PDB file of C-alpha atoms in Angstrom:
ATOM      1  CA  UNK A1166     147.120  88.698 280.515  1.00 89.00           C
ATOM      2  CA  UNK A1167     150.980  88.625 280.852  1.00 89.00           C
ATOM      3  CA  UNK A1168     150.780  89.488 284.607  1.00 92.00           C
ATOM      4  CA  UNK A1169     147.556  87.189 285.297  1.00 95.00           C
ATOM      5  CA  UNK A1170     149.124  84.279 283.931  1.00 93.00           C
ATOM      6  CA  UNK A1171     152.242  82.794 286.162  1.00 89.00           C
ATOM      7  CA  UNK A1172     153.735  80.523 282.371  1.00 87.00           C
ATOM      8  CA  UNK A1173     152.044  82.940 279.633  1.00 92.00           C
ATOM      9  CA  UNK A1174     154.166  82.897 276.306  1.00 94.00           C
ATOM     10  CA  UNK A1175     153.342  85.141 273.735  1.00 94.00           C
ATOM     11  CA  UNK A1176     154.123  83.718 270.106  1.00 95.00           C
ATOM     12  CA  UNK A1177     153.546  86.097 267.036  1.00 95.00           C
ATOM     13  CA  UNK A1178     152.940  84.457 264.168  1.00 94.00           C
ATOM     14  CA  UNK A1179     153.802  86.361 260.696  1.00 93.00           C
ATOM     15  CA  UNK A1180     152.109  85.761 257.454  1.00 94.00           C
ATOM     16  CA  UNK A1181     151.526  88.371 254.927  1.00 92.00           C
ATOM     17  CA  UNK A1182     147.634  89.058 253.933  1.00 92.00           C
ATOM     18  CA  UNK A1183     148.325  87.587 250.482  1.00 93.00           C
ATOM     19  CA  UNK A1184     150.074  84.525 251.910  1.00 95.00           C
ATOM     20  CA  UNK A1185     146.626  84.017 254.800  1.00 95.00           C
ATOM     21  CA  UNK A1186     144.154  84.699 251.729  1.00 95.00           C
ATOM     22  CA  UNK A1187     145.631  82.134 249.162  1.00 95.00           C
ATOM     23  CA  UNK A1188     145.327  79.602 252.955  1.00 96.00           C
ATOM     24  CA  UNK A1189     142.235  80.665 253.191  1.00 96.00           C
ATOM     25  CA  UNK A1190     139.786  77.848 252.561  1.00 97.00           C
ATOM     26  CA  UNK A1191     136.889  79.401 253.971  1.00 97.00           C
ATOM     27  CA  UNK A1192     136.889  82.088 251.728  1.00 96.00           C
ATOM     28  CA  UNK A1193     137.124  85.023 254.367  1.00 97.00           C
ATOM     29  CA  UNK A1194     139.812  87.122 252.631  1.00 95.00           C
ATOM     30  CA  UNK A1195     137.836  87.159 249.473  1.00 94.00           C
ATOM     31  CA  UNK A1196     134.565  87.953 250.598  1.00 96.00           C
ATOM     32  CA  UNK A1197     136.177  90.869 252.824  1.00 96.00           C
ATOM     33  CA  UNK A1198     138.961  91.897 249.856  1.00 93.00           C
ATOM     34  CA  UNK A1199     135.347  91.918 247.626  1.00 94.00           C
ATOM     35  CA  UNK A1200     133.805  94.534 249.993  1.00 93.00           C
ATOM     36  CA  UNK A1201     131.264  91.794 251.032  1.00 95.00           C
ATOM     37  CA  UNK A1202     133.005  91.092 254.974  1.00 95.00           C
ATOM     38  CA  UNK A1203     132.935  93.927 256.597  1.00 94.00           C
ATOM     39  CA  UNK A1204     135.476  94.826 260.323  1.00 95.00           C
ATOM     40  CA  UNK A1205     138.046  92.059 258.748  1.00 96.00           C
ATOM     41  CA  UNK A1206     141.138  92.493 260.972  1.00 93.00           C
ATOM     42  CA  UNK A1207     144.382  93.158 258.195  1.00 91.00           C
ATOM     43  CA  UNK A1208     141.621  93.871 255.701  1.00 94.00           C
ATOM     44  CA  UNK A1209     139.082  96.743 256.387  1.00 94.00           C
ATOM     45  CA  UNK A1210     140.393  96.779 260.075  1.00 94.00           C
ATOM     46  CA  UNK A1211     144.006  97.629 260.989  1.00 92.00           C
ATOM     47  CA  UNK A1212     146.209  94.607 262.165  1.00 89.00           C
ATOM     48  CA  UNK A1213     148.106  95.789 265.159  1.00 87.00           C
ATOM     49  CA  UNK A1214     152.133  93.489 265.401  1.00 88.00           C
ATOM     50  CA  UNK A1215     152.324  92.995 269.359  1.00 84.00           C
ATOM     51  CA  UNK A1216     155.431  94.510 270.699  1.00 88.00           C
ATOM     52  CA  UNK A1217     156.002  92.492 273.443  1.00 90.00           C
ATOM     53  CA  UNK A1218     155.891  88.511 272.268  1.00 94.00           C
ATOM     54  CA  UNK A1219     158.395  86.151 273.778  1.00 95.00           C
ATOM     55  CA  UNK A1220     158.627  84.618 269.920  1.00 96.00           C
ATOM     56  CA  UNK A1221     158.158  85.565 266.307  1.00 95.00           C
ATOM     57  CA  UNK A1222     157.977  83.224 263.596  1.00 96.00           C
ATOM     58  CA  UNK A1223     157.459  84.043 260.041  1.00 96.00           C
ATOM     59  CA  UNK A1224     154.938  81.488 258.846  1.00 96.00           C
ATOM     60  CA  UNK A1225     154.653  82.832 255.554  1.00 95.00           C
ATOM     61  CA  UNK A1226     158.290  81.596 255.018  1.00 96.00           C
ATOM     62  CA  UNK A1227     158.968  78.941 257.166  1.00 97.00           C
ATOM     63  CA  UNK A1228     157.237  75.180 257.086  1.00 95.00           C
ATOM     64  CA  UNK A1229     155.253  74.346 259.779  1.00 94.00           C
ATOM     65  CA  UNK A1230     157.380  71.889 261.383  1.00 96.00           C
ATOM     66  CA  UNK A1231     160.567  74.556 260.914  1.00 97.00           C
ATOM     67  CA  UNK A1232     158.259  77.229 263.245  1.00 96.00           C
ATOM     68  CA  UNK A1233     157.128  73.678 265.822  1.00 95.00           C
ATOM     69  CA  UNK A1234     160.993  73.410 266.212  1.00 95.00           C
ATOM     70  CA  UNK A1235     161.344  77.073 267.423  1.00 95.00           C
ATOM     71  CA  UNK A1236     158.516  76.546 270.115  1.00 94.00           C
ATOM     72  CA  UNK A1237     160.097  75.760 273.348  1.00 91.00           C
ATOM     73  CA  UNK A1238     158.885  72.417 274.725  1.00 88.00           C
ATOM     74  CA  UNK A1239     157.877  73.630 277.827  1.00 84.00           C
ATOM     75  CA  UNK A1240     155.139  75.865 276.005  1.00 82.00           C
ATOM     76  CA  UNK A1241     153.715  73.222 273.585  1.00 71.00           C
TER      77      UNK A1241
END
């Protein structure tokens, strides 16, 4: 997508599984931590990091408006 894309910008964003399950208000991560959701990507499926994102930002540490800061304002 990279070279389709003339202004792509990749942003990973980092959260632990605990961290996205207690966010969860759907109630995904428990039904797929229960056995009952099966091909649940970080659960029963393996979560692969990208190795090539322009940015990283830890969400599970940092507030949302912290991690909006780090976004260059050309890309928002």
């Amino acid at each position: 997508i990279r070279n389709m894309l003339d202004n792509y910008f990749e942003i990973f964003l980092n959260c632990s599984v605990e961290i996205c399950a207690e966010r969860d208000y759907k109630g995904n991560y428990k039904e797929a931590l229960s056995g009952n959701l099966d091909n649940f990507i970080g659960i029963s499926e393996p979560y692969e990091i990208s190795s090539s994102s322009d940015l990283a930002l830890d969400t599970g540490k940092f507030s949302i408006d912290f991690c909006s800061e780090k976004i260059p304002s050309d890309c928002k």
